Amino acid sequence: MRILFWVPYPKEGASNRYRVEQYLPYLRMEGIEYSLHSFWSKSAYKILYKNNRYYFKKAFSFICGTISRIIDFIAIMRYDIVFIHREAYPIGAAFFETILSILKKPIIFDFDDAIFLPAPSRPNDFIERFKRPDKVAHIIKISSHVIAGNQYLSDFALRYNRSVSIIPTPIDTDTYYPDTTRCHNKEVVIGWIGSITALFLLDAMKDIFICLSKKFPHVRFVIVGGGFSVNGLSNVMSKQWSLEEEKEDLKTFDIGIMPMPENEWTKGKCGFKAILYMSMGIPCVCSPVGVSKEIIRDGVNGFLAGTDDEWIKKLSLLIEDPELRSRLGAAGRKTVEDNYSLRVNAPKYLEILKKVYEDRYKKRGLS
């Protein structure tokens, strides 16, 4: 079996890193051959969400990505399956996917966001203005199988295709695990980690940060993912995210947060930030939105907070009680091991690949 993976980003892109790349060792163990081709290069990804003074570099990178996709078609018959994570091409209609369908090349389509809706923030206006969210329905319709990150996304996919499976965005629990050497210091760090495209979600937390800072002078806030500040607070530190420093940054957190408003876009989120915290044994407080209500059992393996008062109350409980932090952190880790680990979800992933491959040859009458 030979599979061509089309992904949007290099390894630095969290979505395809966790939903495609971390499965590749399992494919190798099964003797499955593959090629992984990202649209944006590593150098392009570094500037993709920066301001328009990089316009010409972005344009050049876009042309290079386009050429690489065209070149892929020269060798497309070498592959049995094309696995598309999110989209083959960042703008316009489903041109590349449609050609694959005409060539009768089996497509597995994987998505982990409500990409059939307009994006709520547009940090990369260079590309976003040309996106066509409506093409997602067509891609789903022509796919041999669809993998959705949660039930909300699955429900959308089922309108257009009956071959849909739900696989959450998993974490490698052998790589991400609690730091047993960490001590409970007097200082308590409340942390958030994510991409620059999601920083706007923290704006709703500013008053909460101010309140907690007045109540607990020993609390510090660490934001990993871009520049963020709160007027009047000197205990808010922000830094750029990097793949090399991600685990070490997480180890500094005593508490993790995942705030989100409730809307159609956030209902499609897969709650991976919570899964990431929990894998490291970090107790988390999350908005009760979408799949977060399935991942978090309030007061058992984390906390849910829907109002400012609830955020302040539940963060205060964790700040004041190191034993509670340890207990919820351990329960969160167990939840991830049982339901959201790579070890648990890899067999489901492999089963889909094999089924699509076998179905292809059944249709040809070769088996």
Short mmCIF file of C-alpha atoms in Angstrom, two decimals:
data_model
loop_
_atom_site.label_atom_id
_atom_site.label_comp_id
_atom_site.label_asym_id
_atom_site.label_seq_id
_atom_site.Cartn_x
_atom_site.Cartn_y
_atom_site.Cartn_z
CA MET A 1 0.00 0.00 0.00
CA ARG A 2 1.30 3.45 -0.94
CA ILE A 3 -0.28 6.61 0.49
CA LEU A 4 0.30 10.23 -0.45
CA PHE A 5 -0.41 12.59 2.46
CA TRP A 6 -1.30 16.15 1.53
CA VAL A 7 -1.08 18.42 4.56
CA PRO A 8 -1.14 22.22 4.76
CA TYR A 9 1.83 22.84 7.03
CA PRO A 10 5.28 21.54 7.94
CA LYS A 11 5.84 19.79 11.28
CA GLU A 12 5.44 23.08 13.15
CA GLY A 13 1.73 23.07 12.27
CA ALA A 14 0.05 21.41 15.25
CA SER A 15 -2.97 20.12 13.35
CA ASN A 16 -1.18 17.86 10.87
CA ARG A 17 1.60 17.08 13.37
CA TYR A 18 -0.89 15.40 15.67
CA ARG A 19 -3.47 14.15 13.16
CA VAL A 20 -1.05 12.79 10.54
CA GLU A 21 2.64 12.82 11.36
CA GLN A 22 2.56 11.08 14.71
CA TYR A 23 0.81 8.09 13.09
CA LEU A 24 3.59 7.56 10.54
CA PRO A 25 5.71 5.23 12.74
CA TYR A 26 2.67 2.94 12.99
CA LEU A 27 2.41 2.90 9.19
CA ARG A 28 6.06 1.92 8.92
CA MET A 29 5.53 -0.94 11.36
CA GLU A 30 2.70 -2.20 9.12
CA GLY A 31 4.89 -1.99 6.00
CA ILE A 32 2.79 0.84 4.53
CA GLU A 33 4.76 3.13 2.22
CA TYR A 34 3.96 6.84 2.22
CA SER A 35 5.04 10.31 1.14
CA LEU A 36 4.19 13.41 3.17
CA HIS A 37 3.94 16.67 1.21
CA SER A 38 3.05 19.94 2.94
CA PHE A 39 1.86 22.94 0.94
CA TRP A 40 3.74 25.53 3.00
CA SER A 41 7.45 25.06 3.64
CA LYS A 42 9.03 25.51 7.05
CA SER A 43 10.37 28.94 6.12
CA ALA A 44 6.97 29.99 4.76
CA TYR A 45 5.19 28.86 7.92
CA LYS A 46 7.41 31.16 10.01
CA ILE A 47 6.06 34.24 8.22
CA LEU A 48 2.59 33.01 7.27
CA TYR A 49 0.78 34.80 10.09
CA LYS A 50 3.00 37.87 10.22
CA ASN A 51 2.00 41.22 8.78
CA ASN A 52 2.00 42.15 5.12
CA ARG A 53 5.56 43.42 4.97
CA TYR A 54 6.23 39.77 4.06
CA TYR A 55 3.80 39.95 1.16
CA PHE A 56 6.30 39.07 -1.58
CA LYS A 57 7.85 36.22 0.44
CA LYS A 58 4.39 34.81 1.06
CA ALA A 59 3.54 35.13 -2.63
CA PHE A 60 6.74 33.31 -3.61
CA SER A 61 6.05 30.54 -1.07
CA PHE A 62 2.51 30.22 -2.38
CA ILE A 63 3.82 29.75 -5.93
CA CYS A 64 6.28 27.11 -4.71
CA GLY A 65 3.48 25.26 -2.91
CA THR A 66 1.33 25.36 -6.03
CA ILE A 67 4.13 23.96 -8.18
CA SER A 68 4.73 21.14 -5.70
CA ARG A 69 1.05 20.14 -5.84
CA ILE A 70 1.15 20.11 -9.64
CA ILE A 71 4.30 17.99 -9.62
CA ASP A 72 2.55 15.49 -7.34
CA PHE A 73 0.12 14.71 -10.17
CA ILE A 74 2.98 13.53 -12.36
CA ALA A 75 3.53 10.65 -9.94
CA ILE A 76 -0.02 10.30 -8.65
CA MET A 77 -0.55 6.85 -10.17
CA ARG A 78 2.20 5.48 -7.91
CA TYR A 79 -0.13 5.89 -4.94
CA ASP A 80 -3.09 3.76 -3.92
CA ILE A 81 -4.68 6.41 -1.67
CA VAL A 82 -4.42 10.17 -1.25
CA PHE A 83 -4.96 11.27 2.33
CA ILE A 84 -5.94 14.94 2.57
CA HIS A 85 -5.76 16.72 5.89
CA ARG A 86 -8.03 19.78 5.84
CA GLU A 87 -7.48 20.68 2.16
CA ALA A 88 -5.14 20.08 -0.75
CA TYR A 89 -4.91 23.75 -1.69
CA PRO A 90 -5.44 26.79 0.54
CA ILE A 91 -7.57 28.91 -1.79
CA GLY A 92 -10.34 28.56 -4.32
CA ALA A 93 -12.56 25.61 -5.07
CA ALA A 94 -11.71 21.93 -4.60
CA PHE A 95 -9.73 21.82 -7.85
CA PHE A 96 -7.08 19.24 -6.89
CA GLU A 97 -9.54 17.04 -5.04
CA THR A 98 -11.88 17.02 -8.04
CA ILE A 99 -9.08 15.90 -10.37
CA LEU A 100 -8.33 13.02 -8.00
CA SER A 101 -11.98 12.03 -8.14
CA ILE A 102 -11.99 12.11 -11.95
CA LEU A 103 -8.90 9.87 -11.89
CA LYS A 104 -10.81 7.57 -9.50
CA LYS A 105 -8.09 7.89 -6.90
CA PRO A 106 -9.44 7.02 -3.41
CA ILE A 107 -9.44 10.01 -1.06
CA ILE A 108 -9.42 9.92 2.73
CA PHE A 109 -10.38 13.35 4.02
CA ASP A 110 -9.51 14.35 7.60
CA PHE A 111 -10.61 17.53 9.36
CA ASP A 112 -10.48 18.77 12.93
CA ASP A 113 -12.13 22.21 12.76
CA ALA A 114 -15.33 23.69 11.40
CA ILE A 115 -13.50 24.66 8.22
CA PHE A 116 -16.82 24.67 6.37
CA LEU A 117 -17.45 28.01 8.14
CA PRO A 118 -15.63 31.34 7.68
CA ALA A 119 -12.70 31.63 10.11
CA PRO A 120 -13.46 33.76 13.19
CA SER A 121 -10.10 35.57 13.00
CA ARG A 122 -8.04 36.52 9.97
CA PRO A 123 -4.40 36.89 11.01
CA ASN A 124 -3.33 35.75 7.55
CA ASP A 125 -5.41 38.04 5.37
CA PHE A 126 -3.14 37.23 2.43
CA ILE A 127 -4.79 33.82 2.13
CA GLU A 128 -8.04 34.07 4.10
CA ARG A 129 -9.74 36.45 1.66
CA PHE A 130 -9.47 33.79 -1.08
CA LYS A 131 -10.63 30.81 0.96
CA ARG A 132 -13.77 28.91 -0.02
CA PRO A 133 -15.25 27.19 3.04
CA ASP A 134 -18.11 25.91 0.91
CA LYS A 135 -15.72 23.55 -0.91
CA VAL A 136 -15.48 21.32 2.17
CA ALA A 137 -18.88 19.76 1.48
CA HIS A 138 -17.78 18.84 -2.04
CA ILE A 139 -14.50 17.31 -0.78
CA ILE A 140 -16.46 15.22 1.72
CA LYS A 141 -18.90 14.10 -0.99
CA ILE A 142 -16.17 12.78 -3.31
CA SER A 143 -14.09 11.13 -0.57
CA SER A 144 -13.93 7.38 -0.04
CA HIS A 145 -13.81 7.91 3.72
CA VAL A 146 -13.94 10.89 6.07
CA ILE A 147 -12.26 11.18 9.47
CA ALA A 148 -13.78 13.83 11.75
CA GLY A 149 -12.28 15.04 14.99
CA ASN A 150 -15.55 15.07 16.95
CA GLN A 151 -19.28 14.40 16.77
CA TYR A 152 -20.20 17.93 15.64
CA LEU A 153 -17.88 17.65 12.63
CA SER A 154 -19.07 14.10 11.98
CA ASP A 155 -22.69 15.24 11.89
CA PHE A 156 -21.79 17.78 9.21
CA ALA A 157 -19.85 15.17 7.18
CA LEU A 158 -22.70 12.67 7.37
CA ARG A 159 -24.90 15.03 5.36
CA TYR A 160 -22.71 14.33 2.33
CA ASN A 161 -21.07 10.95 2.93
CA ARG A 162 -22.06 7.89 4.96
CA SER A 163 -18.47 6.63 5.39
CA VAL A 164 -17.47 8.77 8.35
CA SER A 165 -15.41 7.86 11.42
CA ILE A 166 -14.65 9.91 14.51
CA ILE A 167 -11.06 9.93 15.73
CA PRO A 168 -10.17 12.61 18.29
CA THR A 169 -6.87 14.43 18.01
CA PRO A 170 -4.68 12.13 20.12
CA ILE A 171 -1.46 12.62 22.06
CA ASP A 172 1.56 10.36 22.36
CA THR A 173 1.51 9.63 26.09
CA ASP A 174 4.99 8.10 25.85
CA THR A 175 6.32 11.50 24.78
CA TYR A 176 4.03 13.80 26.76
CA TYR A 177 3.89 12.83 30.44
CA PRO A 178 3.82 14.48 33.88
CA ASP A 179 6.99 16.00 35.25
CA THR A 180 7.47 13.99 38.45
CA THR A 181 10.43 16.14 39.50
CA ARG A 182 8.38 19.35 39.69
CA CYS A 183 7.83 20.71 43.19
CA HIS A 184 4.89 22.79 44.39
CA ASN A 185 6.55 26.17 44.79
CA LYS A 186 4.91 29.13 46.41
CA GLU A 187 4.53 30.76 42.99
CA VAL A 188 1.64 29.35 40.96
CA VAL A 189 1.79 29.55 37.16
CA ILE A 190 -1.43 29.67 35.15
CA GLY A 191 -0.57 28.92 31.53
CA TRP A 192 -2.01 28.95 28.04
CA ILE A 193 -0.36 27.49 24.94
CA GLY A 194 -1.52 27.79 21.37
CA SER A 195 -1.09 29.43 18.01
CA ILE A 196 -1.05 33.13 17.25
CA THR A 197 -4.37 32.65 15.43
CA ALA A 198 -6.08 31.83 18.75
CA LEU A 199 -4.59 34.58 20.94
CA PHE A 200 -7.77 36.66 20.62
CA LEU A 201 -9.55 34.08 22.81
CA LEU A 202 -7.57 35.37 25.79
CA ASP A 203 -9.03 38.88 25.59
CA ALA A 204 -12.05 37.68 27.56
CA MET A 205 -9.71 36.60 30.38
CA LYS A 206 -8.10 39.98 31.05
CA ASP A 207 -10.47 41.03 33.84
CA ILE A 208 -10.12 37.57 35.39
CA PHE A 209 -6.33 37.87 35.34
CA ILE A 210 -6.59 41.26 37.05
CA CYS A 211 -8.94 39.92 39.74
CA LEU A 212 -6.76 36.88 40.47
CA SER A 213 -3.63 39.03 40.60
CA LYS A 214 -5.17 41.21 43.31
CA LYS A 215 -6.34 38.16 45.23
CA PHE A 216 -3.14 36.11 44.85
CA PRO A 217 0.07 38.17 44.56
CA HIS A 218 2.07 34.94 44.01
CA VAL A 219 0.26 34.03 40.77
CA ARG A 220 1.97 34.40 37.41
CA PHE A 221 0.44 34.04 33.93
CA VAL A 222 2.47 32.51 31.10
CA ILE A 223 1.19 32.79 27.53
CA VAL A 224 3.01 30.65 24.95
CA GLY A 225 2.03 31.47 21.40
CA GLY A 226 2.59 35.16 20.75
CA GLY A 227 2.58 38.61 22.28
CA PHE A 228 -0.09 39.12 24.94
CA SER A 229 -0.31 41.63 27.79
CA VAL A 230 -2.78 43.06 30.27
CA ASN A 231 -2.61 46.74 31.12
CA GLY A 232 -1.42 47.25 34.68
CA LEU A 233 -0.15 43.70 35.20
CA SER A 234 3.56 42.91 35.37
CA ASN A 235 3.00 39.22 36.15
CA VAL A 236 1.91 38.31 32.60
CA MET A 237 4.71 36.84 30.51
CA SER A 238 4.30 35.93 26.85
CA LYS A 239 6.61 34.26 24.37
CA GLN A 240 6.56 32.75 20.92
CA TRP A 241 5.74 29.06 20.63
CA SER A 242 8.45 26.74 19.35
CA LEU A 243 8.40 23.01 18.77
CA GLU A 244 11.74 22.58 20.51
CA GLU A 245 10.62 24.33 23.70
CA GLU A 246 6.99 23.19 23.86
CA LYS A 247 7.39 20.45 26.48
CA GLU A 248 9.66 22.55 28.69
CA ASP A 249 7.18 25.42 28.54
CA LEU A 250 4.35 23.09 29.56
CA LYS A 251 6.37 21.83 32.51
CA THR A 252 6.31 25.33 33.99
CA PHE A 253 2.49 25.31 34.19
CA ASP A 254 0.71 24.53 37.46
CA ILE A 255 -2.70 25.12 35.87
CA GLY A 256 -3.74 25.18 32.20
CA ILE A 257 -6.60 27.21 30.76
CA MET A 258 -8.67 26.90 27.59
CA PRO A 259 -11.21 29.74 27.29
CA MET A 260 -13.59 29.82 24.31
CA PRO A 261 -16.87 31.55 23.48
CA GLU A 262 -19.74 29.33 22.40
CA ASN A 263 -20.47 29.59 18.69
CA GLU A 264 -20.67 27.38 15.61
CA TRP A 265 -16.91 27.60 15.04
CA THR A 266 -15.88 26.62 18.58
CA LYS A 267 -18.34 23.72 18.56
CA GLY A 268 -16.06 22.22 15.93
CA LYS A 269 -12.91 22.48 18.07
CA CYS A 270 -11.48 19.16 19.22
CA GLY A 271 -10.38 20.22 22.70
CA PHE A 272 -6.77 19.35 22.02
CA LYS A 273 -5.41 22.04 24.31
CA ALA A 274 -7.15 20.35 27.24
CA ILE A 275 -5.86 16.94 26.12
CA LEU A 276 -2.34 18.36 25.92
CA TYR A 277 -2.50 19.78 29.46
CA MET A 278 -4.03 16.60 30.84
CA SER A 279 -1.40 14.38 29.21
CA MET A 280 1.21 16.31 31.21
CA GLY A 281 -0.76 15.93 34.44
CA ILE A 282 -1.63 19.65 34.45
CA PRO A 283 -5.09 20.37 35.91
CA CYS A 284 -7.07 22.51 33.51
CA VAL A 285 -10.01 24.87 33.51
CA CYS A 286 -11.96 25.03 30.24
CA SER A 287 -15.02 26.72 28.84
CA PRO A 288 -18.00 24.31 28.67
CA VAL A 289 -18.09 24.44 24.87
CA GLY A 290 -18.43 21.59 22.40
CA VAL A 291 -16.28 18.52 22.99
CA SER A 292 -14.77 20.02 26.17
CA LYS A 293 -17.92 18.89 27.96
CA GLU A 294 -17.11 15.31 26.93
CA ILE A 295 -13.41 15.45 27.82
CA ILE A 296 -13.79 17.24 31.16
CA ARG A 297 -15.88 15.90 34.02
CA ASP A 298 -16.23 18.96 36.19
CA GLY A 299 -14.47 18.52 39.52
CA VAL A 300 -13.25 15.01 38.62
CA ASN A 301 -10.52 15.38 35.98
CA GLY A 302 -10.61 19.16 35.54
CA PHE A 303 -12.95 22.12 35.82
CA LEU A 304 -15.48 23.75 33.50
CA ALA A 305 -16.13 27.48 33.80
CA GLY A 306 -18.77 29.37 31.83
CA THR A 307 -18.84 32.77 33.55
CA ASP A 308 -16.22 35.15 34.96
CA ASP A 309 -17.33 34.22 38.49
CA GLU A 310 -16.89 30.51 37.74
CA TRP A 311 -13.44 31.11 36.25
CA ILE A 312 -12.34 33.07 39.31
CA LYS A 313 -13.86 30.54 41.74
CA LYS A 314 -12.36 27.44 40.12
CA LEU A 315 -8.97 28.92 39.41
CA SER A 316 -8.89 30.12 43.02
CA LEU A 317 -9.58 26.60 44.27
CA LEU A 318 -6.64 25.28 42.27
CA ILE A 319 -4.34 28.12 43.28
CA GLU A 320 -5.06 27.56 46.97
CA ASP A 321 -4.90 23.76 47.01
CA PRO A 322 -1.81 21.91 45.65
CA GLU A 323 -3.39 18.56 46.58
CA LEU A 324 -6.43 19.35 44.42
CA ARG A 325 -4.11 20.23 41.55
CA SER A 326 -2.34 16.87 41.93
CA ARG A 327 -5.58 14.91 42.13
CA LEU A 328 -7.22 16.51 39.09
CA GLY A 329 -3.95 16.32 37.16
CA ALA A 330 -3.64 12.58 37.80
CA ALA A 331 -7.29 11.99 36.82
CA GLY A 332 -6.79 14.02 33.66
CA ARG A 333 -3.75 11.95 32.73
CA LYS A 334 -5.79 8.74 33.18
CA THR A 335 -8.55 10.13 30.95
CA VAL A 336 -6.06 10.79 28.17
CA GLU A 337 -4.43 7.38 28.50
CA ASP A 338 -7.81 5.65 28.26
CA ASN A 339 -9.45 7.67 25.49
CA TYR A 340 -7.19 10.20 23.76
CA SER A 341 -3.79 8.52 23.54
CA LEU A 342 -2.04 7.67 20.30
CA ARG A 343 -1.78 4.07 21.47
CA VAL A 344 -5.59 3.78 21.71
CA ASN A 345 -6.40 5.60 18.46
CA ALA A 346 -3.67 4.36 16.10
CA PRO A 347 -5.42 0.99 15.48
CA LYS A 348 -8.59 2.84 14.39
CA TYR A 349 -6.54 4.98 12.01
CA LEU A 350 -4.81 1.95 10.47
CA GLU A 351 -8.11 0.12 10.11
CA ILE A 352 -9.51 2.96 7.98
CA LEU A 353 -6.45 3.02 5.72
CA LYS A 354 -6.64 -0.73 5.18
CA LYS A 355 -10.40 -0.71 4.53
CA VAL A 356 -10.15 2.01 1.87
CA TYR A 357 -7.28 0.13 0.24
CA GLU A 358 -9.19 -3.16 0.24
CA ASP A 359 -12.38 -1.51 -1.05
CA ARG A 360 -10.45 -0.03 -3.96
CA TYR A 361 -9.44 -3.47 -5.20
CA LYS A 362 -12.83 -5.01 -4.53
CA LYS A 363 -14.34 -2.42 -6.87
CA ARG A 364 -11.81 -3.43 -9.51
CA GLY A 365 -12.74 -7.07 -9.04
CA LEU A 366 -9.23 -7.98 -7.96
CA SER A 367 -10.13 -9.57 -4.66
#
